[in-house]
PDB file of C-alpha atoms in Angstrom:
ATOM      1  CA  MET R1063     116.067 -35.734-119.552  1.00 60.00           C
ATOM      2  CA  THR R1064     116.248 -32.350-121.240  1.00 71.00           C
ATOM      3  CA  ASN R1065     118.656 -30.419-123.440  1.00 85.00           C
ATOM      4  CA  ALA R1066     117.812 -27.107-121.789  1.00 94.00           C
ATOM      5  CA  PRO R1067     120.666 -26.164-119.428  1.00 95.00           C
ATOM      6  CA  VAL R1068     120.581 -25.013-115.852  1.00 96.00           C
ATOM      7  CA  ILE R1069     122.008 -21.481-115.784  1.00 95.00           C
ATOM      8  CA  ALA R1070     123.966 -20.231-112.782  1.00 94.00           C
ATOM      9  CA  ALA R1071     124.302 -16.443-112.576  1.00 91.00           C
ATOM     10  CA  VAL R1072     127.588 -15.583-110.858  1.00 88.00           C
ATOM     11  CA  ASP R1073     129.401 -12.353-110.020  1.00 82.00           C
ATOM     12  CA  GLY R1074     132.217 -13.638-107.816  1.00 75.00           C
ATOM     13  CA  SER R1075     130.355 -13.017-104.548  1.00 78.00           C
ATOM     14  CA  GLU R1076     129.946 -15.740-101.941  1.00 79.00           C
ATOM     15  CA  HIS R1077     126.181 -15.539-102.501  1.00 79.00           C
ATOM     16  CA  SER R1078     126.516 -16.354-106.184  1.00 83.00           C
ATOM     17  CA  LEU R1079     129.025 -19.155-105.602  1.00 84.00           C
ATOM     18  CA  LYS R1080     126.552 -20.799-103.227  1.00 87.00           C
ATOM     19  CA  ALA R1081     123.978 -20.540-106.027  1.00 90.00           C
ATOM     20  CA  LEU R1082     126.490 -22.057-108.458  1.00 90.00           C
ATOM     21  CA  ASP R1083     126.898 -25.125-106.264  1.00 88.00           C
ATOM     22  CA  TRP R1084     123.099 -25.528-106.093  1.00 93.00           C
ATOM     23  CA  ALA R1085     122.869 -25.164-109.885  1.00 94.00           C
ATOM     24  CA  ARG R1086     125.624 -27.761-110.392  1.00 91.00           C
ATOM     25  CA  ALA R1087     123.665 -30.303-108.362  1.00 92.00           C
ATOM     26  CA  ALA R1088     120.418 -29.407-110.172  1.00 94.00           C
ATOM     27  CA  ALA R1089     122.021 -29.962-113.578  1.00 94.00           C
ATOM     28  CA  ILE R1090     123.227 -33.404-112.461  1.00 93.00           C
ATOM     29  CA  ARG R1091     119.794 -34.324-111.062  1.00 93.00           C
ATOM     30  CA  HIS R1092     118.081 -33.378-114.315  1.00 94.00           C
ATOM     31  CA  GLY R1093     120.767 -34.907-116.560  1.00 93.00           C
ATOM     32  CA  THR R1094     121.484 -31.674-118.387  1.00 94.00           C
ATOM     33  CA  GLY R1095     124.270 -29.160-118.867  1.00 93.00           C
ATOM     34  CA  LEU R1096     125.375 -26.259-116.697  1.00 93.00           C
ATOM     35  CA  LEU R1097     125.814 -22.807-118.196  1.00 93.00           C
ATOM     36  CA  ILE R1098     127.706 -20.385-115.925  1.00 91.00           C
ATOM     37  CA  ALA R1099     126.974 -16.782-116.815  1.00 90.00           C
ATOM     38  CA  HIS R1100     128.127 -13.470-115.459  1.00 84.00           C
ATOM     39  CA  VAL R1101     127.393  -9.961-116.598  1.00 81.00           C
ATOM     40  CA  LEU R1102     130.458  -7.798-117.143  1.00 75.00           C
ATOM     41  CA  PRO R1103     130.530  -4.684-114.954  1.00 64.00           C
ATOM     42  CA  ASP R1104     130.343  -1.242-116.507  1.00 56.00           C
ATOM     43  CA  HIS R1105     134.082  -0.681-116.232  1.00 47.00           C
ATOM     44  CA  ALA R1106     134.984  -3.852-118.143  1.00 50.00           C
ATOM     45  CA  GLN R1107     136.177  -3.779-121.720  1.00 38.00           C
ATOM     46  CA  LEU R1108     133.073  -5.159-123.388  1.00 42.00           C
ATOM     47  CA  TYR R1109     133.518  -7.261-126.450  1.00 43.00           C
ATOM     48  CA  ALA R1110     131.192  -8.301-129.221  1.00 38.00           C
ATOM     49  CA  GLY R1111     129.313 -11.561-129.133  1.00 43.00           C
ATOM     50  CA  ARG R1112     129.310 -14.367-126.625  1.00 43.00           C
ATOM     51  CA  ARG R1113     132.112 -16.802-125.952  1.00 43.00           C
ATOM     52  CA  SER R1114     131.680 -20.194-124.406  1.00 43.00           C
ATOM     53  CA  ALA R1115     134.004 -22.781-122.787  1.00 42.00           C
ATOM     54  CA  LEU R1116     134.801 -22.668-119.112  1.00 46.00           C
ATOM     55  CA  HIS R1117     138.542 -22.916-119.700  1.00 40.00           C
ATOM     56  CA  SER R1118     138.868 -20.172-122.303  1.00 40.00           C
ATOM     57  CA  ALA R1119     142.471 -19.193-122.978  1.00 35.00           C
ATOM     58  CA  SER R1120     141.817 -15.447-123.183  1.00 39.00           C
ATOM     59  CA  GLU R1121     139.494 -13.575-120.842  1.00 43.00           C
ATOM     60  CA  PRO R1122     138.658  -9.906-121.446  1.00 45.00           C
ATOM     61  CA  ASP R1123     139.863  -8.417-118.130  1.00 52.00           C
ATOM     62  CA  GLU R1124     141.034  -9.063-114.580  1.00 57.00           C
ATOM     63  CA  TYR R1125     137.472  -9.086-113.247  1.00 55.00           C
ATOM     64  CA  THR R1126     136.498 -11.980-115.494  1.00 60.00           C
ATOM     65  CA  ASP R1127     139.738 -13.785-114.635  1.00 62.00           C
ATOM     66  CA  LEU R1128     138.866 -13.531-110.946  1.00 61.00           C
ATOM     67  CA  VAL R1129     135.321 -14.793-111.432  1.00 62.00           C
ATOM     68  CA  SER R1130     136.336 -17.691-113.644  1.00 67.00           C
ATOM     69  CA  ASP R1131     139.174 -18.691-111.285  1.00 70.00           C
ATOM     70  CA  ARG R1132     136.769 -18.851-108.341  1.00 68.00           C
ATOM     71  CA  ILE R1133     134.325 -20.865-110.434  1.00 73.00           C
ATOM     72  CA  ARG R1134     137.013 -23.391-111.367  1.00 72.00           C
ATOM     73  CA  ALA R1135     138.089 -23.649-107.743  1.00 72.00           C
ATOM     74  CA  LEU R1136     134.550 -24.268-106.531  1.00 68.00           C
ATOM     75  CA  LEU R1137     133.797 -26.864-109.189  1.00 71.00           C
ATOM     76  CA  ALA R1138     137.062 -28.677-108.414  1.00 70.00           C
ATOM     77  CA  GLU R1139     136.572 -28.523-104.649  1.00 68.00           C
ATOM     78  CA  GLY R1140     136.474 -31.934-103.037  1.00 56.00           C
ATOM     79  CA  GLY R1141     136.312 -33.645-106.411  1.00 61.00           C
ATOM     80  CA  ALA R1142     132.700 -32.558-106.871  1.00 67.00           C
ATOM     81  CA  GLU R1143     130.763 -34.352-109.597  1.00 79.00           C
ATOM     82  CA  LEU R1144     130.248 -32.235-112.688  1.00 80.00           C
ATOM     83  CA  PRO R1145     127.289 -32.115-115.096  1.00 84.00           C
ATOM     84  CA  ARG R1146     127.637 -33.683-118.500  1.00 78.00           C
ATOM     85  CA  ASP R1147     128.489 -30.312-120.064  1.00 88.00           C
ATOM     86  CA  VAL R1148     129.825 -27.127-118.466  1.00 88.00           C
ATOM     87  CA  ARG R1149     129.965 -23.856-120.355  1.00 88.00           C
ATOM     88  CA  TYR R1150     130.920 -20.334-119.392  1.00 87.00           C
ATOM     89  CA  GLU R1151     129.517 -17.113-120.873  1.00 87.00           C
ATOM     90  CA  SER R1152     130.215 -13.443-120.283  1.00 84.00           C
ATOM     91  CA  LEU R1153     127.304 -11.137-120.990  1.00 86.00           C
ATOM     92  CA  GLU R1154     126.948  -7.410-121.406  1.00 84.00           C
ATOM     93  CA  GLY R1155     124.213  -4.965-120.514  1.00 83.00           C
ATOM     94  CA  SER R1156     122.139  -4.627-117.372  1.00 86.00           C
ATOM     95  CA  VAL R1157     122.011  -7.739-115.188  1.00 86.00           C
ATOM     96  CA  PRO R1158     118.213  -8.262-115.398  1.00 88.00           C
ATOM     97  CA  GLU R1159     118.073  -7.731-119.140  1.00 91.00           C
ATOM     98  CA  ALA R1160     121.114  -9.886-119.931  1.00 90.00           C
ATOM     99  CA  LEU R1161     119.834 -12.763-117.802  1.00 91.00           C
ATOM    100  CA  ARG R1162     116.309 -12.355-119.169  1.00 91.00           C
ATOM    101  CA  VAL R1163     117.626 -12.843-122.702  1.00 92.00           C
ATOM    102  CA  ILE R1164     119.819 -15.840-121.903  1.00 93.00           C
ATOM    103  CA  GLY R1165     117.077 -17.366-119.735  1.00 93.00           C
ATOM    104  CA  ALA R1166     114.966 -18.044-122.819  1.00 92.00           C
ATOM    105  CA  GLU R1167     116.978 -21.224-123.380  1.00 87.00           C
ATOM    106  CA  ALA R1168     117.129 -22.413-119.764  1.00 95.00           C
ATOM    107  CA  LEU R1169     115.507 -25.178-117.762  1.00 96.00           C
ATOM    108  CA  MET R1170     115.945 -22.841-114.795  1.00 97.00           C
ATOM    109  CA  LEU R1171     118.118 -19.905-113.810  1.00 96.00           C
ATOM    110  CA  VAL R1172     119.773 -19.996-110.373  1.00 95.00           C
ATOM    111  CA  MET R1173     121.125 -16.968-108.539  1.00 92.00           C
ATOM    112  CA  GLY R1174     121.901 -15.706-105.060  1.00 89.00           C
ATOM    113  CA  SER R1175     119.558 -13.458-103.113  1.00 83.00           C
ATOM    114  CA  ARG R1176     122.196 -10.726-102.966  1.00 65.00           C
ATOM    115  CA  GLY R1177     125.043  -9.738-105.234  1.00 50.00           C
ATOM    116  CA  ARG R1178     128.426  -8.098-104.765  1.00 49.00           C
ATOM    117  CA  GLY R1179     126.957  -4.670-104.114  1.00 48.00           C
ATOM    118  CA  GLY R1180     124.108  -5.682-101.810  1.00 44.00           C
ATOM    119  CA  PHE R1181     123.740  -4.037 -98.420  1.00 41.00           C
ATOM    120  CA  ALA R1182     124.083  -6.493 -95.541  1.00 42.00           C
ATOM    121  CA  THR R1183     120.603  -5.615 -94.278  1.00 38.00           C
ATOM    122  CA  LEU R1184     118.866  -6.404 -97.548  1.00 41.00           C
ATOM    123  CA  LEU R1185     116.957  -9.672 -97.670  1.00 48.00           C
ATOM    124  CA  LEU R1186     116.670  -9.601-101.454  1.00 57.00           C
ATOM    125  CA  GLY R1187     118.841  -7.642-103.868  1.00 69.00           C
ATOM    126  CA  SER R1188     117.354  -5.520-106.627  1.00 78.00           C
ATOM    127  CA  ASN R1189     118.851  -7.671-109.388  1.00 83.00           C
ATOM    128  CA  SER R1190     117.535 -10.887-107.840  1.00 84.00           C
ATOM    129  CA  ARG R1191     114.050  -9.422-107.604  1.00 85.00           C
ATOM    130  CA  ALA R1192     114.155  -8.020-111.144  1.00 88.00           C
ATOM    131  CA  VAL R1193     115.335 -11.320-112.650  1.00 90.00           C
ATOM    132  CA  ALA R1194     112.744 -13.330-110.708  1.00 90.00           C
ATOM    133  CA  THR R1195     109.996 -11.071-112.003  1.00 89.00           C
ATOM    134  CA  THR R1196     111.046 -10.821-115.667  1.00 89.00           C
ATOM    135  CA  ALA R1197     112.917 -13.980-116.702  1.00 91.00           C
ATOM    136  CA  PRO R1198     111.120 -16.244-119.200  1.00 93.00           C
ATOM    137  CA  CYS R1199     112.189 -19.358-117.263  1.00 95.00           C
ATOM    138  CA  PRO R1200     111.840 -20.520-113.652  1.00 96.00           C
ATOM    139  CA  VAL R1201     114.215 -18.583-111.382  1.00 96.00           C
ATOM    140  CA  VAL R1202     115.610 -20.228-108.249  1.00 96.00           C
ATOM    141  CA  VAL R1203     116.854 -17.768-105.625  1.00 94.00           C
ATOM    142  CA  ILE R1204     119.293 -19.141-103.041  1.00 93.00           C
ATOM    143  CA  PRO R1205     119.265 -17.289 -99.694  1.00 88.00           C
ATOM    144  CA  HIS R1206     122.461 -15.832 -98.269  1.00 73.00           C
ATOM    145  CA  GLU R1207     124.056 -17.297 -95.147  1.00 66.00           C
ATOM    146  CA  GLU R1208     122.339 -14.981 -92.666  1.00 56.00           C
ATOM    147  CA  ARG R1209     118.886 -15.967 -93.920  1.00 52.00           C
ATOM    148  CA  SER R1210     119.566 -19.689 -94.147  1.00 55.00           C
ATOM    149  CA  ALA R1211     121.152 -19.935 -90.679  1.00 52.00           C
ATOM    150  CA  GLY R1212     117.897 -21.209 -89.136  1.00 53.00           C
ATOM    151  CA  ALA R1213     117.168 -23.703 -91.908  1.00 54.00           C
ATOM    152  CA  ASP R1214     117.142 -27.430 -91.247  1.00 53.00           C
ATOM    153  CA  ALA R1215     120.591 -28.937 -91.833  1.00 48.00           C
ATOM    154  CA  GLU R1216     118.921 -31.866 -93.610  1.00 48.00           C
ATOM    155  CA  ALA R1217     116.956 -29.618 -95.982  1.00 48.00           C
ATOM    156  CA  SER R1218     118.542 -31.214 -99.050  1.00 46.00           C
ATOM    157  CA  ALA R1219     116.587 -34.381 -98.286  1.00 55.00           C
ATOM    158  CA  GLY R1220     113.340 -32.511 -97.684  1.00 83.00           C
ATOM    159  CA  ARG R1221     110.168 -32.185 -99.672  1.00 92.00           C
ATOM    160  CA  VAL R1222     109.439 -29.876-102.547  1.00 97.00           C
ATOM    161  CA  VAL R1223     106.785 -27.507-101.195  1.00 96.00           C
ATOM    162  CA  LEU R1224     104.295 -26.138-103.714  1.00 96.00           C
ATOM    163  CA  GLY R1225     102.222 -23.062-102.960  1.00 95.00           C
ATOM    164  CA  LEU R1226      98.941 -23.693-104.779  1.00 94.00           C
ATOM    165  CA  HIS R1227      95.920 -21.508-105.416  1.00 91.00           C
ATOM    166  CA  ALA R1228      93.677 -24.143-106.954  1.00 89.00           C
ATOM    167  CA  ALA R1229      91.810 -21.698-109.181  1.00 88.00           C
ATOM    168  CA  GLU R1230      94.708 -19.482-110.288  1.00 89.00           C
ATOM    169  CA  THR R1231      98.096 -21.236-110.208  1.00 92.00           C
ATOM    170  CA  PRO R1232      99.112 -22.162-113.789  1.00 93.00           C
ATOM    171  CA  ASP R1233      99.872 -25.774-114.673  1.00 95.00           C
ATOM    172  CA  ASP R1234     103.476 -24.782-115.440  1.00 95.00           C
ATOM    173  CA  VAL R1235     104.065 -24.161-111.739  1.00 96.00           C
ATOM    174  CA  LEU R1236     102.731 -27.582-110.760  1.00 97.00           C
ATOM    175  CA  ALA R1237     104.719 -29.262-113.534  1.00 97.00           C
ATOM    176  CA  PHE R1238     107.951 -27.661-112.325  1.00 97.00           C
ATOM    177  CA  ALA R1239     107.360 -28.753-108.720  1.00 98.00           C
ATOM    178  CA  PHE R1240     106.560 -32.348-109.699  1.00 98.00           C
ATOM    179  CA  ALA R1241     109.532 -32.577-112.072  1.00 97.00           C
ATOM    180  CA  GLU R1242     111.866 -31.309-109.353  1.00 97.00           C
ATOM    181  CA  ALA R1243     110.453 -33.780-106.816  1.00 97.00           C
ATOM    182  CA  ALA R1244     110.817 -36.617-109.343  1.00 96.00           C
ATOM    183  CA  ALA R1245     114.450 -35.666-109.986  1.00 95.00           C
ATOM    184  CA  ARG R1246     115.126 -35.603-106.234  1.00 95.00           C
ATOM    185  CA  GLY R1247     113.170 -38.760-105.469  1.00 95.00           C
ATOM    186  CA  THR R1248     111.140 -36.957-102.846  1.00 95.00           C
ATOM    187  CA  ALA R1249     107.575 -35.885-102.136  1.00 96.00           C
ATOM    188  CA  VAL R1250     105.602 -32.804-103.104  1.00 97.00           C
ATOM    189  CA  GLN R1251     103.803 -31.091-100.260  1.00 95.00           C
ATOM    190  CA  VAL R1252     101.000 -28.928-101.626  1.00 95.00           C
ATOM    191  CA  VAL R1253     100.040 -25.984 -99.429  1.00 94.00           C
ATOM    192  CA  SER R1254      96.911 -23.887 -99.909  1.00 92.00           C
ATOM    193  CA  ALA R1255      95.509 -21.338 -97.473  1.00 88.00           C
ATOM    194  CA  TYR R1256      91.945 -20.405 -96.647  1.00 84.00           C
ATOM    195  CA  VAL R1257      90.716 -17.355 -94.767  1.00 72.00           C
ATOM    196  CA  ILE R1258      87.977 -18.878 -92.609  1.00 58.00           C
ATOM    197  CA  PRO R1259      89.364 -19.768 -89.156  1.00 52.00           C
ATOM    198  CA  PRO R1260      89.321 -23.442 -88.148  1.00 44.00           C
ATOM    199  CA  SER R1261      86.725 -25.037 -85.902  1.00 49.00           C
ATOM    200  CA  PRO R1262      87.377 -24.717 -82.151  1.00 51.00           C
ATOM    201  CA  THR R1263      87.382 -28.514 -81.996  1.00 49.00           C
ATOM    202  CA  MET R1264      90.256 -28.775 -84.461  1.00 47.00           C
ATOM    203  CA  VAL R1265      93.735 -29.054 -82.963  1.00 46.00           C
ATOM    204  CA  ILE R1266      96.726 -28.196 -85.123  1.00 45.00           C
ATOM    205  CA  ASP R1267      99.975 -29.559 -83.693  1.00 44.00           C
ATOM    206  CA  SER R1268     102.148 -28.394 -86.567  1.00 46.00           C
ATOM    207  CA  PRO R1269     102.239 -25.542 -89.098  1.00 46.00           C
ATOM    208  CA  PHE R1270     100.319 -27.783 -91.513  1.00 50.00           C
ATOM    209  CA  ALA R1271      97.316 -30.020 -91.089  1.00 47.00           C
ATOM    210  CA  VAL R1272      98.218 -32.606 -93.729  1.00 48.00           C
ATOM    211  CA  ILE R1273      95.299 -34.751 -94.802  1.00 45.00           C
ATOM    212  CA  PRO R1274      95.376 -37.375 -97.579  1.00 46.00           C
ATOM    213  CA  PRO R1275      92.511 -37.142-100.091  1.00 44.00           C
ATOM    214  CA  GLU R1276      91.043 -40.428 -98.892  1.00 44.00           C
ATOM    215  CA  GLY R1277      90.713 -38.919 -95.420  1.00 44.00           C
ATOM    216  CA  LEU R1278      88.215 -36.266 -96.477  1.00 44.00           C
ATOM    217  CA  ALA R1279      85.087 -37.259 -94.618  1.00 42.00           C
ATOM    218  CA  ASP R1280      81.901 -35.221 -94.602  1.00 46.00           C
ATOM    219  CA  ASP R1281      81.529 -35.127 -90.837  1.00 44.00           C
ATOM    220  CA  GLY R1282      80.090 -32.224 -88.929  1.00 45.00           C
ATOM    221  CA  ASP R1283      83.345 -31.427 -87.101  1.00 47.00           C
ATOM    222  CA  ALA R1284      85.324 -30.737 -90.280  1.00 51.00           C
ATOM    223  CA  VAL R1285      85.976 -27.170 -91.379  1.00 74.00           C
ATOM    224  CA  PRO R1286      83.937 -26.619 -94.575  1.00 85.00           C
ATOM    225  CA  ALA R1287      86.483 -24.225 -96.095  1.00 84.00           C
ATOM    226  CA  GLU R1288      89.318 -26.640 -95.381  1.00 87.00           C
ATOM    227  CA  ARG R1289      87.404 -29.572 -96.835  1.00 89.00           C
ATOM    228  CA  GLU R1290      86.546 -27.639 -99.980  1.00 90.00           C
ATOM    229  CA  MET R1291      90.152 -26.457-100.364  1.00 91.00           C
ATOM    230  CA  LEU R1292      91.450 -30.014-100.182  1.00 92.00           C
ATOM    231  CA  ARG R1293      88.864 -31.176-102.723  1.00 94.00           C
ATOM    232  CA  SER R1294      89.923 -28.385-105.103  1.00 93.00           C
ATOM    233  CA  GLN R1295      93.546 -29.379-104.631  1.00 95.00           C
ATOM    234  CA  THR R1296      92.745 -33.010-105.393  1.00 96.00           C
ATOM    235  CA  GLU R1297      91.061 -32.038-108.648  1.00 96.00           C
ATOM    236  CA  ARG R1298      93.972 -29.869-109.788  1.00 96.00           C
ATOM    237  CA  LEU R1299      96.576 -32.447-108.799  1.00 97.00           C
ATOM    238  CA  ALA R1300      94.964 -35.426-110.525  1.00 97.00           C
ATOM    239  CA  PRO R1301      96.726 -35.033-113.927  1.00 97.00           C
ATOM    240  CA  PHE R1302     100.103 -34.601-112.247  1.00 98.00           C
ATOM    241  CA  ARG R1303      99.622 -37.655-110.043  1.00 97.00           C
ATOM    242  CA  THR R1304      99.019 -39.577-113.270  1.00 97.00           C
ATOM    243  CA  ARG R1305     102.033 -38.059-115.001  1.00 97.00           C
ATOM    244  CA  TYR R1306     104.323 -38.619-111.993  1.00 97.00           C
ATOM    245  CA  PRO R1307     102.997 -41.809-110.351  1.00 97.00           C
ATOM    246  CA  ASP R1308     106.163 -42.321-108.299  1.00 96.00           C
ATOM    247  CA  VAL R1309     106.056 -38.883-106.650  1.00 97.00           C
ATOM    248  CA  PRO R1310     104.315 -39.011-103.254  1.00 96.00           C
ATOM    249  CA  VAL R1311     101.903 -36.128-102.668  1.00 96.00           C
ATOM    250  CA  GLU R1312     100.946 -34.575 -99.350  1.00 94.00           C
ATOM    251  CA  GLN R1313      98.079 -32.089 -99.289  1.00 94.00           C
ATOM    252  CA  ALA R1314      97.828 -29.351 -96.709  1.00 91.00           C
ATOM    253  CA  ALA R1315      95.020 -26.832 -96.304  1.00 90.00           C
ATOM    254  CA  VAL R1316      95.945 -24.216 -93.735  1.00 87.00           C
ATOM    255  CA  PRO R1317      94.102 -21.272 -92.196  1.00 86.00           C
ATOM    256  CA  GLY R1318      95.554 -17.811 -92.475  1.00 78.00           C
ATOM    257  CA  ASP R1319      98.394 -16.353 -94.468  1.00 82.00           C
ATOM    258  CA  ALA R1320      99.721 -18.462 -97.345  1.00 85.00           C
ATOM    259  CA  ALA R1321     103.050 -16.629 -97.522  1.00 88.00           C
ATOM    260  CA  GLY R1322     103.713 -17.080 -93.828  1.00 89.00           C
ATOM    261  CA  ARG R1323     103.046 -20.813 -94.054  1.00 89.00           C
ATOM    262  CA  LEU R1324     105.376 -21.175 -97.032  1.00 92.00           C
ATOM    263  CA  VAL R1325     108.129 -19.228 -95.270  1.00 91.00           C
ATOM    264  CA  THR R1326     107.767 -21.568 -92.290  1.00 90.00           C
ATOM    265  CA  ALA R1327     107.963 -24.551 -94.639  1.00 90.00           C
ATOM    266  CA  SER R1328     111.159 -23.163 -96.212  1.00 91.00           C
ATOM    267  CA  ARG R1329     113.099 -23.970 -93.041  1.00 90.00           C
ATOM    268  CA  SER R1330     113.113 -27.670 -93.873  1.00 90.00           C
ATOM    269  CA  ALA R1331     112.053 -27.839 -97.538  1.00 94.00           C
ATOM    270  CA  ALA R1332     114.479 -28.699-100.296  1.00 94.00           C
ATOM    271  CA  LEU R1333     112.708 -26.105-102.443  1.00 96.00           C
ATOM    272  CA  VAL R1334     109.628 -23.896-102.201  1.00 96.00           C
ATOM    273  CA  VAL R1335     107.863 -23.393-105.539  1.00 97.00           C
ATOM    274  CA  VAL R1336     105.554 -20.437-106.164  1.00 95.00           C
ATOM    275  CA  GLY R1337     103.954 -19.040-109.294  1.00 93.00           C
ATOM    276  CA  ARG R1338     104.658 -15.655-110.779  1.00 87.00           C
ATOM    277  CA  HIS R1339     101.323 -13.923-111.127  1.00 69.00           C
ATOM    278  CA  HIS R1340     100.151 -11.505-113.820  1.00 51.00           C
ATOM    279  CA  PRO R1341     101.391 -13.563-116.812  1.00 44.00           C
ATOM    280  CA  ARG R1342      99.683 -11.260-119.297  1.00 46.00           C
ATOM    281  CA  ARG R1343     101.527  -8.143-118.221  1.00 45.00           C
ATOM    282  CA  SER R1344     104.552  -6.923-120.134  1.00 40.00           C
ATOM    283  CA  ALA R1345     107.782  -8.896-119.913  1.00 41.00           C
ATOM    284  CA  MET R1346     109.430  -6.178-117.829  1.00 40.00           C
ATOM    285  CA  SER R1347     106.634  -5.833-115.263  1.00 41.00           C
ATOM    286  CA  LEU R1348     108.006  -5.972-111.720  1.00 42.00           C
ATOM    287  CA  SER R1349     104.794  -7.298-110.202  1.00 48.00           C
ATOM    288  CA  ILE R1350     104.945 -10.941-109.139  1.00 60.00           C
ATOM    289  CA  GLY R1351     102.094 -11.212-106.662  1.00 71.00           C
ATOM    290  CA  SER R1352     102.126 -10.656-102.922  1.00 81.00           C
ATOM    291  CA  VAL R1353     102.709 -14.286-101.925  1.00 86.00           C
ATOM    292  CA  ALA R1354     105.688 -14.815-104.246  1.00 87.00           C
ATOM    293  CA  ASN R1355     107.191 -11.497-103.191  1.00 86.00           C
ATOM    294  CA  ALA R1356     106.840 -12.249 -99.471  1.00 88.00           C
ATOM    295  CA  VAL R1357     108.312 -15.728 -99.830  1.00 91.00           C
ATOM    296  CA  LEU R1358     111.265 -14.374-101.811  1.00 89.00           C
ATOM    297  CA  GLN R1359     111.863 -11.737 -99.171  1.00 87.00           C
ATOM    298  CA  HIS R1360     111.785 -14.011 -96.126  1.00 88.00           C
ATOM    299  CA  ALA R1361     112.341 -17.678 -97.048  1.00 90.00           C
ATOM    300  CA  GLN R1362     115.193 -19.484 -95.321  1.00 90.00           C
ATOM    301  CA  GLY R1363     115.726 -21.934 -98.141  1.00 92.00           C
ATOM    302  CA  PRO R1364     115.754 -21.963-101.952  1.00 94.00           C
ATOM    303  CA  VAL R1365     112.689 -20.532-103.697  1.00 95.00           C
ATOM    304  CA  ALA R1366     111.654 -21.152-107.307  1.00 96.00           C
ATOM    305  CA  VAL R1367     109.509 -18.503-108.974  1.00 95.00           C
ATOM    306  CA  VAL R1368     107.854 -20.042-112.025  1.00 95.00           C
ATOM    307  CA  PRO R1369     106.294 -17.934-114.795  1.00 92.00           C
ATOM    308  CA  THR R1370     103.587 -19.065-117.162  1.00 85.00           C
ATOM    309  CA  LEU R1371     105.566 -20.891-119.831  1.00 76.00           C
ATOM    310  CA  SER R1372     102.929 -22.351-122.151  1.00 69.00           C
ATOM    311  CA  ASP R1373     101.823 -20.302-125.146  1.00 54.00           C
ATOM    312  CA  ASP R1374      98.131 -20.921-124.547  1.00 45.00           C
ATOM    313  CA  ALA R1375      98.113 -19.922-120.851  1.00 45.00           C
TER     314      ALA R1375
END
């Protein structure tokens, strides 16, 4: 259990309300509070400081009244269970900067893939991308309806899929994936890609060839690159298996494009977790690595982009 809240970034759009519902459930799973934040538009009468409390008696303008009314309606819909603490905050400034500042206190920040002003053809809005690449906390991006139409209807019961580069992915990314799987009571499927094509004798009947560590035999028909990738995975995963003994782990080493495999996995995964590369660049760098960017652009389910959180990383 943690005191850090789950933050839901809302702007009144259907995309953000879908993200709010996901954030509500996440806060309950992790036994923490829910902080609902929206950034006042330029035309709003900005006011000094922050104000909390979801049911505030005086809101600054009609826009905020509309947003807060829709939030109350969604949270009350069907008698939905609420987290232990629900707070509401209005922020000022640019969306990425305001959410970057407030994200410093968050367990995770959840937002939709498009906002109120997004073009229908856009897969990922500019604010969603900017927040995912600059926030100091994990950012979960929830796809809009058009993108999630092909997703598995039972995705909420699916695995947490972790995109792992054994030599480069920070421990913070693995820790987030395992903690989320533990909270959900589900498995972590670890996916790594290698560039050497598989042996002609190897038949792959699914997007992933999932092999448990004990099944790694040194026979001549095995693909050396695949075998080595699985061994590297096993080494990296060992501390997390110890820390989370009740979380089942499935290891998958796949040939080809890592991003493509993770996008495929997003159709049935509860969550796809990827790392945000370039941790030593400035806080406002918009570079997150090609795999994370591609998954954000095309995934059909929720994606968590996790920065390097530890001071000594």
